[in-house]
Structures are given as C-alpha cells and as structure tokens.
Coordinates of C-alpha atoms and ligand atoms in Angstrom, one line a residue:
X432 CA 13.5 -2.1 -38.8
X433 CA 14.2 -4.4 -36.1
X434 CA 10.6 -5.9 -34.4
X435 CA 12.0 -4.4 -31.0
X436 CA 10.8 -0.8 -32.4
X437 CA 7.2 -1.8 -31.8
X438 CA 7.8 -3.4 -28.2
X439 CA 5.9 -1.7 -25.8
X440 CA 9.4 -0.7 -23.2
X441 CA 8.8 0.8 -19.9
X442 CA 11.0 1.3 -16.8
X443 CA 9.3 -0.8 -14.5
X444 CA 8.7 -0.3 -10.8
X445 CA 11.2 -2.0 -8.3
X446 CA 10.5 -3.7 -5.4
X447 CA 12.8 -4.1 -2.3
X448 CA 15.0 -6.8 -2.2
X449 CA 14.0 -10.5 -1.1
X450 CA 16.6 -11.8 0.6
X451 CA 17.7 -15.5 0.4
X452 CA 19.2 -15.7 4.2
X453 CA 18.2 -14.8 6.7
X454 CA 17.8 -11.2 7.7
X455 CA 16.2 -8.8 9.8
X456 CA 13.4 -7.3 6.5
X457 CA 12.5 -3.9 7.4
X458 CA 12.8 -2.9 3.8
X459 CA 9.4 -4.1 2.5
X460 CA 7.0 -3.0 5.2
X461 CA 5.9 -6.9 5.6
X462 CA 4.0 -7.8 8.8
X463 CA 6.6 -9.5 10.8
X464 CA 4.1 -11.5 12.3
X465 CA 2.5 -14.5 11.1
X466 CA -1.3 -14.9 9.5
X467 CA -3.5 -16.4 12.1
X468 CA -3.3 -19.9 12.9
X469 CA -7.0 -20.1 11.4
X470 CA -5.4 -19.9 8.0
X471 CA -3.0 -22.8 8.7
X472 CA -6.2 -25.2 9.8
X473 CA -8.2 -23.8 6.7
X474 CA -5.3 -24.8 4.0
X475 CA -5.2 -28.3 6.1
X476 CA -8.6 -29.1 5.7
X477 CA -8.2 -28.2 1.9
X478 CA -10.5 -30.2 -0.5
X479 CA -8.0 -30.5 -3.2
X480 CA -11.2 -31.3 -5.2
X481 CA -12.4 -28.1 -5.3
X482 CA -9.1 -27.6 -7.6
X483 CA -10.8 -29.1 -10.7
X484 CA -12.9 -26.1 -11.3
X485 CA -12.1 -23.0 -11.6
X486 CA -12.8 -20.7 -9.4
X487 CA -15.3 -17.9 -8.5
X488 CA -14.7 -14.8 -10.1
X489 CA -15.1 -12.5 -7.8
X490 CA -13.2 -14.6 -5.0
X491 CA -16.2 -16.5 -3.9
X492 CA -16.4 -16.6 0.3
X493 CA -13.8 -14.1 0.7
X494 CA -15.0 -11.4 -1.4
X495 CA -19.0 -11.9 0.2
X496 CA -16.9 -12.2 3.5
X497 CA -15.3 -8.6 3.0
X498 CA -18.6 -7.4 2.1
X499 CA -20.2 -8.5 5.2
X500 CA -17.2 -7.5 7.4
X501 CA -16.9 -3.8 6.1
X502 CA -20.6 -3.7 6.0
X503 CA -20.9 -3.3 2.2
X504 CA -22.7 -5.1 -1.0
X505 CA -20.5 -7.5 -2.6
X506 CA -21.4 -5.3 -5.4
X507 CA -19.4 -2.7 -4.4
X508 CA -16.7 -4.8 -3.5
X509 CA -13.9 -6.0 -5.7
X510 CA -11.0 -8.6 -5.5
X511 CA -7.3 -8.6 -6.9
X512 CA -4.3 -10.3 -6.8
X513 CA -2.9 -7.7 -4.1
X514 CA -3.8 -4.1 -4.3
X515 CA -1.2 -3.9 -7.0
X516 CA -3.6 -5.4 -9.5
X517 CA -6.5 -3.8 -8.0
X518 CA -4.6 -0.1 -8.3
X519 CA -3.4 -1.4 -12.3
X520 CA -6.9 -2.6 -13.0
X521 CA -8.2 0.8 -11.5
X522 CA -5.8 3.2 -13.5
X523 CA -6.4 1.3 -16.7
X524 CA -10.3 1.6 -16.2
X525 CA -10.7 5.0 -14.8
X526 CA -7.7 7.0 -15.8
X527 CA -8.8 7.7 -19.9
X528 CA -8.8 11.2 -20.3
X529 CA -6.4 13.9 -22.0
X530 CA -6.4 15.5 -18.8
X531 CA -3.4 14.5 -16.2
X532 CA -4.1 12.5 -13.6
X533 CA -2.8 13.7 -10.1
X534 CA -1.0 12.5 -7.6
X535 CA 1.5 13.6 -4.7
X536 CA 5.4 14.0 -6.1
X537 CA 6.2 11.6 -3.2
X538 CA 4.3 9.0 -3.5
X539 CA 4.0 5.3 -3.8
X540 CA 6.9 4.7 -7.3
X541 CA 4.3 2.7 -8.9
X542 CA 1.8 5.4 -9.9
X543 CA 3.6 6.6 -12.3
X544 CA 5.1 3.2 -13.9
X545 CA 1.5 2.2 -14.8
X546 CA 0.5 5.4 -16.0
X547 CA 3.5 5.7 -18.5
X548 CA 2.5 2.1 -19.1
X549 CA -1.1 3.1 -20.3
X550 CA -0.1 6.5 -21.5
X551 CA -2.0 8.4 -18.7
X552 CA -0.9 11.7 -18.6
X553 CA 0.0 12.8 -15.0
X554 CA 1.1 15.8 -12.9
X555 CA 3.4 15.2 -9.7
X556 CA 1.3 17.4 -7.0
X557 CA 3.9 19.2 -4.9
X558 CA 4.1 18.8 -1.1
X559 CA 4.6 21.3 1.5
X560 CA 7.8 21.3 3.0
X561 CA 6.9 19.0 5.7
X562 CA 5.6 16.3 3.1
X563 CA 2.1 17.2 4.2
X564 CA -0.4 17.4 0.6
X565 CA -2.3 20.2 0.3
X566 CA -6.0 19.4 -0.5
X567 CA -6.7 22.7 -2.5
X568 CA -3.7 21.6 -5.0
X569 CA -6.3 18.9 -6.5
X570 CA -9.4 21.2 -6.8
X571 CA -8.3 22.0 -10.6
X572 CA -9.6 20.6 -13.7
X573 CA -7.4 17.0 -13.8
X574 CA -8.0 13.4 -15.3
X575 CA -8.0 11.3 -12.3
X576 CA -6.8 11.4 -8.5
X577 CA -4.9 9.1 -6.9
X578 CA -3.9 9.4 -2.8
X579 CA -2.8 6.9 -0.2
X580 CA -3.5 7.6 2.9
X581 CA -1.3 7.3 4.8
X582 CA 1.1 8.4 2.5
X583 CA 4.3 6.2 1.7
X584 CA 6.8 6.6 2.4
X585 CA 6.1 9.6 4.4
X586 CA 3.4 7.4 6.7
X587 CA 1.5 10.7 7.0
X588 CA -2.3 10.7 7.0
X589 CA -4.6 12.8 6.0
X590 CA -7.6 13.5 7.9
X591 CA -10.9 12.3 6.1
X592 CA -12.6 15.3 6.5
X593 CA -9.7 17.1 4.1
X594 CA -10.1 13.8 1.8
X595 CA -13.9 14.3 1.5
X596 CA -13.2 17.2 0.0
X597 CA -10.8 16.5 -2.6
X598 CA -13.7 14.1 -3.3
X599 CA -16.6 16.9 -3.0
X600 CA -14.5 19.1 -5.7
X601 CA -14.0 16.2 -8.1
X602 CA -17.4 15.1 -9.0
X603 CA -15.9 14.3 -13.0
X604 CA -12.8 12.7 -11.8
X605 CA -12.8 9.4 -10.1
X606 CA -10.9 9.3 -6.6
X607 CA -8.5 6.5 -5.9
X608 CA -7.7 6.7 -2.3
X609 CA -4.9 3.6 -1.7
X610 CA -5.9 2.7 1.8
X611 CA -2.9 -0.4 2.0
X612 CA -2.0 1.0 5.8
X613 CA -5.0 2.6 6.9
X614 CA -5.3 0.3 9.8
X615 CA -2.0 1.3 11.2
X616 CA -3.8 4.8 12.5
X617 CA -5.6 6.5 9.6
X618 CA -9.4 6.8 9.6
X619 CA -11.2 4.7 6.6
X620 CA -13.0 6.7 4.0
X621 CA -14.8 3.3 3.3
X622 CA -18.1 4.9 4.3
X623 CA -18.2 7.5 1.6
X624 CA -18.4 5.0 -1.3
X625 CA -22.3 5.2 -0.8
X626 CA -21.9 9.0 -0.6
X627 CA -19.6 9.6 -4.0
X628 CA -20.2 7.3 -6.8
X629 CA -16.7 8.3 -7.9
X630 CA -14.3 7.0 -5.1
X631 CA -12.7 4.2 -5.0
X632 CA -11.3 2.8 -1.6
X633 CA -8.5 0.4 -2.1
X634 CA -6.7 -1.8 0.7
X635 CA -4.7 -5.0 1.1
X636 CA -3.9 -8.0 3.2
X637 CA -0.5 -7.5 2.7
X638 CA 0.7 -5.5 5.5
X639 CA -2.2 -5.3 8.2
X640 CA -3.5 -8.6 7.6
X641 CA 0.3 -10.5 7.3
X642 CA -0.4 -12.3 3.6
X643 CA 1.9 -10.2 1.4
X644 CA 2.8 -13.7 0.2
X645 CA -0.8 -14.7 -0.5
X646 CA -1.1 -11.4 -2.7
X647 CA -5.0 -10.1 -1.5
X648 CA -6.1 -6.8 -2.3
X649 CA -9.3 -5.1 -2.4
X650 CA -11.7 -2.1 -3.9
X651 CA -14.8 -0.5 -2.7
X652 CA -16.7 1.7 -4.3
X653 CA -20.2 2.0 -6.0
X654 CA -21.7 -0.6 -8.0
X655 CA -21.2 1.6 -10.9
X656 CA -17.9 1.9 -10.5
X657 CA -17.1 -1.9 -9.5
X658 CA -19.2 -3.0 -12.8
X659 CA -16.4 -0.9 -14.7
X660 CA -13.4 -2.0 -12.8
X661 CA -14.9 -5.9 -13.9
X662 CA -15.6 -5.2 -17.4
X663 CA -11.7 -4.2 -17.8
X664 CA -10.4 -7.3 -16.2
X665 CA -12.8 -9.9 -17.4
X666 CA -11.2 -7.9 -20.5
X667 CA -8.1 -9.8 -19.2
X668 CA -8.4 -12.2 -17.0
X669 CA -11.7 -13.5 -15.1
X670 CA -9.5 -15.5 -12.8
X671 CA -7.4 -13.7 -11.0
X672 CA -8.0 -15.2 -7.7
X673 CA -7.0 -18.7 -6.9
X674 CA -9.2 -21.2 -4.6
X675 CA -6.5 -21.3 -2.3
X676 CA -5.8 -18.0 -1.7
X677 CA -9.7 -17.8 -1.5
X678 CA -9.8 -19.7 1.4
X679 CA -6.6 -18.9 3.3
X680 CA -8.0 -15.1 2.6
X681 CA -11.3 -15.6 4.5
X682 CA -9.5 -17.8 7.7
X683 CA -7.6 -14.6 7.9
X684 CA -10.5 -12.4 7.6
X685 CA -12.8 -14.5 10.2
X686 CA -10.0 -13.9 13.0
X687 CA -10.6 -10.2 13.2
X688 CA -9.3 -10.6 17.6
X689 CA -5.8 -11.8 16.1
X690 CA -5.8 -9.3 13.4
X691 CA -6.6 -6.5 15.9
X692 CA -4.3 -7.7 18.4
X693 CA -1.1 -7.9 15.8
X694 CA -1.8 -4.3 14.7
X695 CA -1.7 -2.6 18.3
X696 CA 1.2 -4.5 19.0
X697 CA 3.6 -3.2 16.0
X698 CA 1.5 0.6 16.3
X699 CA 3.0 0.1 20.1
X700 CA 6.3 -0.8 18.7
X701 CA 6.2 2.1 16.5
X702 CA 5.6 4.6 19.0
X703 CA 8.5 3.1 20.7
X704 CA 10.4 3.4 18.2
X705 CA 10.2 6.5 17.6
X706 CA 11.3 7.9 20.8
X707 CA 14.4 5.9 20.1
X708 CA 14.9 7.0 16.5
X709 CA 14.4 10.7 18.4
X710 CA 17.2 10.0 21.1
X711 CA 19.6 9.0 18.2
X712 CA 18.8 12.6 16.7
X713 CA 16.8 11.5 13.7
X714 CA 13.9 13.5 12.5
X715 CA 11.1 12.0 10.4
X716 CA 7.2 12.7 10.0
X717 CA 4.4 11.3 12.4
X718 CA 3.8 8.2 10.7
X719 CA 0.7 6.0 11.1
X720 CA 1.5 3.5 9.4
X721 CA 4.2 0.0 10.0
X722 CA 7.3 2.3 9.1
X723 CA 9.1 5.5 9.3
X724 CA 10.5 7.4 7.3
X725 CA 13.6 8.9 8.9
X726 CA 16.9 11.2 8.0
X727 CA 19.5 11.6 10.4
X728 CA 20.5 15.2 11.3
X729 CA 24.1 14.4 10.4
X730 CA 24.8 11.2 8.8
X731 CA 23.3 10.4 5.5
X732 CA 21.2 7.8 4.5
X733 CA 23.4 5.8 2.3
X734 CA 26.0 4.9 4.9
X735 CA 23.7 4.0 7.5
X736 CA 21.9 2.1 5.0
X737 CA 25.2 -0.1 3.7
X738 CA 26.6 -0.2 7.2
X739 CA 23.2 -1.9 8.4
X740 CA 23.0 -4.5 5.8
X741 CA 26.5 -5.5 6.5
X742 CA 24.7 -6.1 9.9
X743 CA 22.3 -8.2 7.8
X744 CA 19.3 -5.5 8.5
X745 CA 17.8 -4.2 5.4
X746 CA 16.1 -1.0 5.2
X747 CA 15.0 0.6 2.2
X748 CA 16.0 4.4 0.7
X749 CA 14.4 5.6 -2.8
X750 CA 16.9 7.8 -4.6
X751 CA 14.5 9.6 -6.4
X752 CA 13.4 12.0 -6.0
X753 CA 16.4 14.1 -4.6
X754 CA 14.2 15.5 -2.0
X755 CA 14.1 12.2 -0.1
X756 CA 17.3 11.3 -0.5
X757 CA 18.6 11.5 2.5
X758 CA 15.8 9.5 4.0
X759 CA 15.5 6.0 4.8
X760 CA 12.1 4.0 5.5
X761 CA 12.1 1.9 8.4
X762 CA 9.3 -0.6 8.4
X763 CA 8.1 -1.8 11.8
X764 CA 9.6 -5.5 12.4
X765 CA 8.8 -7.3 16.1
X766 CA 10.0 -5.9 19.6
X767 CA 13.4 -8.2 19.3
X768 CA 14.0 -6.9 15.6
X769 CA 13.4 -3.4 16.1
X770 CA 16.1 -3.8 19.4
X771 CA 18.3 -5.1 17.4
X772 CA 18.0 -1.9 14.9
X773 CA 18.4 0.4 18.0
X774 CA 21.7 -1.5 19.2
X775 CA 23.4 -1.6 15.9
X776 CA 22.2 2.6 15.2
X777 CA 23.8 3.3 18.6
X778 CA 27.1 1.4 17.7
X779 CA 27.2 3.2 14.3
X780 CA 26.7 6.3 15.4
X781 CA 29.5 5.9 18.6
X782 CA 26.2 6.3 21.5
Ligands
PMP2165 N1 -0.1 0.8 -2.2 C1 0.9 1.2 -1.5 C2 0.9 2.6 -1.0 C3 2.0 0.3 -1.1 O1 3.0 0.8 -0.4 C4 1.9 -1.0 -1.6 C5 3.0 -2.0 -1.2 N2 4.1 -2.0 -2.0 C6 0.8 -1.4 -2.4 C7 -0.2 -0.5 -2.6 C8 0.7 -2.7 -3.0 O2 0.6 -3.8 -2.0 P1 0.0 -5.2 -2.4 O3 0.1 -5.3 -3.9 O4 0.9 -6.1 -1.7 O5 -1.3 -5.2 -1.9

C-alpha cells in the first residue's frame, strides 16, 4: 500500500487568475480602488517593535474597532484571515451533524470544497428559474445553512425580512449568512445576531473595504456562538492575524467618509453599466453587488470571454454548473475600465 492511500485528497477551490501584467481585473471582484490613504500613514508610522511579540488574538484594535463601529460586543465579534477562514473556521465548527447542510446550487464554489474537505454532508438547494432562492426550500429538517446575500455570482439579494425567516424556521441549525458584498445594496442582517443565537453574519474587507490583499474578514454572532468558533481555531492556530494587518485593518476602518464615498461611486458605475450591458442585448439579474453576472442573447460566453483577454480584460465564467454556462461575471472596475469594457464589447459584437 503506497502512504498516498491515507492522504486526505480533495479538488480544491480555484480562484481567478492573478495576472503578472498589467490588465484590466474584472475577474476577481477586487475593489479597483485603493484603501484609504489613512492606511498608508498608519503602516508608516509602524513601530516595528511591536513585531517582537505576538500578537492579540482576537486582532487587538481592529477587532474592538469593528465592535464599536457595528455597534456590537467584541464578544460577539470575530476575526479571520479573510472571510475565507472565517466561513472554513465556521463550517468546521458548526456544520457536525448527519444531516446535510444547505445551500443554493449556484453559489459561492467554495461551500462545497470545504464541506467535502470536513465530510459535511450537503444538499445543493435549487433556484428558481430566475436564480432567485426560495426561502421555504430551507424550512426542512437539514444540518446547517449557508446563504450569501447577495448571492455570487448572481449579485441577487434577498430581502432580510425573507432571511429572518429562514432564521425563524431553523432554531437547531446554525445560519451562516456570507455578507462579503452586502454593502454594495443589500440590507445587513447584523442586527439579528442579538435576536437568534444561531446566526452567524460574516463579511470582509476585501471587496467593499479595498484590502483583498491584506486578507480581513469578519463574524458576528452571539457570544455563544463566537466562544465556539474560538475554541475550533485556538484548536489550530491562535494567531491568525498579523500586527500589521491589525493596524492597516483599523486605518481602513476609521475612514468610514472614504469607504462610503468609494462604494457609491462603483454602485454608480454599476448602474451605468448596466444600461450599457442592456444596449449591447445582454440580459443578467439585478445585481447589488460590484459585478454582474451577464449572458449575451446570442453569443456565448466563452468567445467573448477569450476574445476580451486577448484585449488584456479578464472576466471570469464558471463552467459548472451547466446552467451558468453561458454566463460571464463582470466585476465593477473604475469609470475608465468599465469604458474600456464597453468599447471593446461594441467592436466584438460589430455595434
Ligand atoms: N464569500 C463570497 C461569496 C465571496 O465571493 C468571496 C470572495 N471570493 C469570499 C466569501 C471570500 O473573500 P475573502 O476571503 O477575500 O474575504
């Protein structure tokens, strides 16, 4: 018997691609504008002393800083490296039942790569046939829920009234609700975590908050339930957030006017946008979040999408499942970027 019979193999989830030139990136739903200049002073004035130690395990300033700014305790308040970790961390600690867990059959891919990872059962909730999920589809007996809102790669949100009550008819499951573009245009569930000692509310300074390279993420939910999610990673790994990130976290958090102001302009852009993608007779759902998820009524996906990179503008398009196919998801880059998207779709398409 060879020793690779008792490695533990999985198919692992695949990001978009990171390009070494220079491109136009709508493929990874990055902020294409910068973190405030706050965080540049912050890592300036550095005390490369503070390096000796390690660092606070429950990020210190920024997670008593996110606490404070979404009006919380910082015991209901948890930090990871991006919500990647955070959502791991979650399913590992909350997902241990013989029951499936749920979540929508298009969905963000790495739901299911962690839950073949930890061998969580889970069912693939169907859609209607406008991607919209159907909140009476997870009032059954189940092991877990998982839901962004909105929805990638649809960028469809769900109100939080209908989310309240997949919460209300779950009171033995706990609720995951991935929050990563709320603040595109969704409404927060945050304030039901002192309703529901069962949901968790995760979100992320990678795409509102322009750190995906700083990898901040973030859980709220009851202290019971944020004790739990602690025990399994000090389990792991107490440290999970650097002192650097630490402080280049909280600059960004303290600048909530340049936050707010870089999120209405790309919603703008968006909106723009999509009366452009419209013109050029592509159809996609009402997205609130920093992309789109659009097919073209006659041209499929895959030729737009090679015929753009050759024009060194990435998008992305998921293969799987068949469904979505013939969809590509547009993420929401600056004025100038998304113009240049527009000119090169008209050439293609002989506009
Ligand atoms: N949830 C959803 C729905 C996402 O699209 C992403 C981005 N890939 C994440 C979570 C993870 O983002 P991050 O780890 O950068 O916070």
């Amino acid at each position: 018997m060879s020793w690779e019979a008792n490695v533990r193999q999985v198919i692992p989830y695949v990001p978009g691609e990171q390009p070494k030139k220079k491109v136009i990136k709508l493929n990874t739903n990055e902020n294409p504008y910068p973190p405030s200049q706050k965080v540049k002073k912050a890592l300036e004035d550095f005390d490369i002393d503070k390096l000796r130690l390690y660092p606070d395990v429950n990020a210190g300033e920024l997670g008593e800083g996110l606490a404070r700014y979404y009006n919380v305790l910082p015991e209901q308040t948890f930090v990871g490296v991006g919500s990647d970790d955070v959502l791991a961390t979650a399913f590992l600690t909350f997902f241990n039942s013989d029951k499936p867990i749920l979540f929508p059959e298009i969905t963000y891919s790495f739901y299911d790569v962690w839950a073949n990872l930890y061998n969580i059962p889970f069912k693939q909730v169907e859609m209607d046939e406008n991607f919209r999920i159907r909140k009476e589809d997870y009032y059954g007996e189940n092991g877990g829920i998982v839901i962004p809102n909105p929805n990638a790669p649809t960028g469809l949100a769900k109100d939080p009234g209908d989310i309240e009550d997949i919460i209300r008819h779950n009171p033995d499951s706990v609720v995951i609700i991935d929050e990563a573009y709320v603040d595109f245009g969704a409404t927060s569930v945050l304030p039901l975590i002192n309703k529901y000692d069962n949901l968790l509310v995760v979100q992320t300074f990678s795409k509102s908050r322009s750190m995906a390279g700083a990898r901040i993420g973030m859980a709220f939910g009851s202290k019971k339930l944020i004790k739990y999610l602690n025990d399994v990673k000090f389990s792991i790994n107490s440290y999970t957030m650097n002192i650097l990130t630490v402080t280049a976290g909280k600059a960004m958090l303290d600048d909530d006017g340049y936050f707010k102001d870089t999120v209405e302009k790309i919603v703008a852009t968006r909106e723009r946008v999509k009366k452009e993608l419209k013109a050029l007779d592509f159809e996609f759902p009402d997205s609130k979040s920093n992309f789109i998820f659009a097919r073209h009524k006659s041209v499929p996906a895959v030729d737009i999408l090679n015929a753009a990179r050759e024009e060194g503008i990435y998008l992305r398009h998921f293969k799987k499942p068949e469904r979505i196919n013939d969809y590509l998801r547009i993420s929401i880059g600056t004025d100038e970027e998304m113009d240049s998207l527009v000119d090169f779709l008209k050439g293609f398409l002989g506009r």
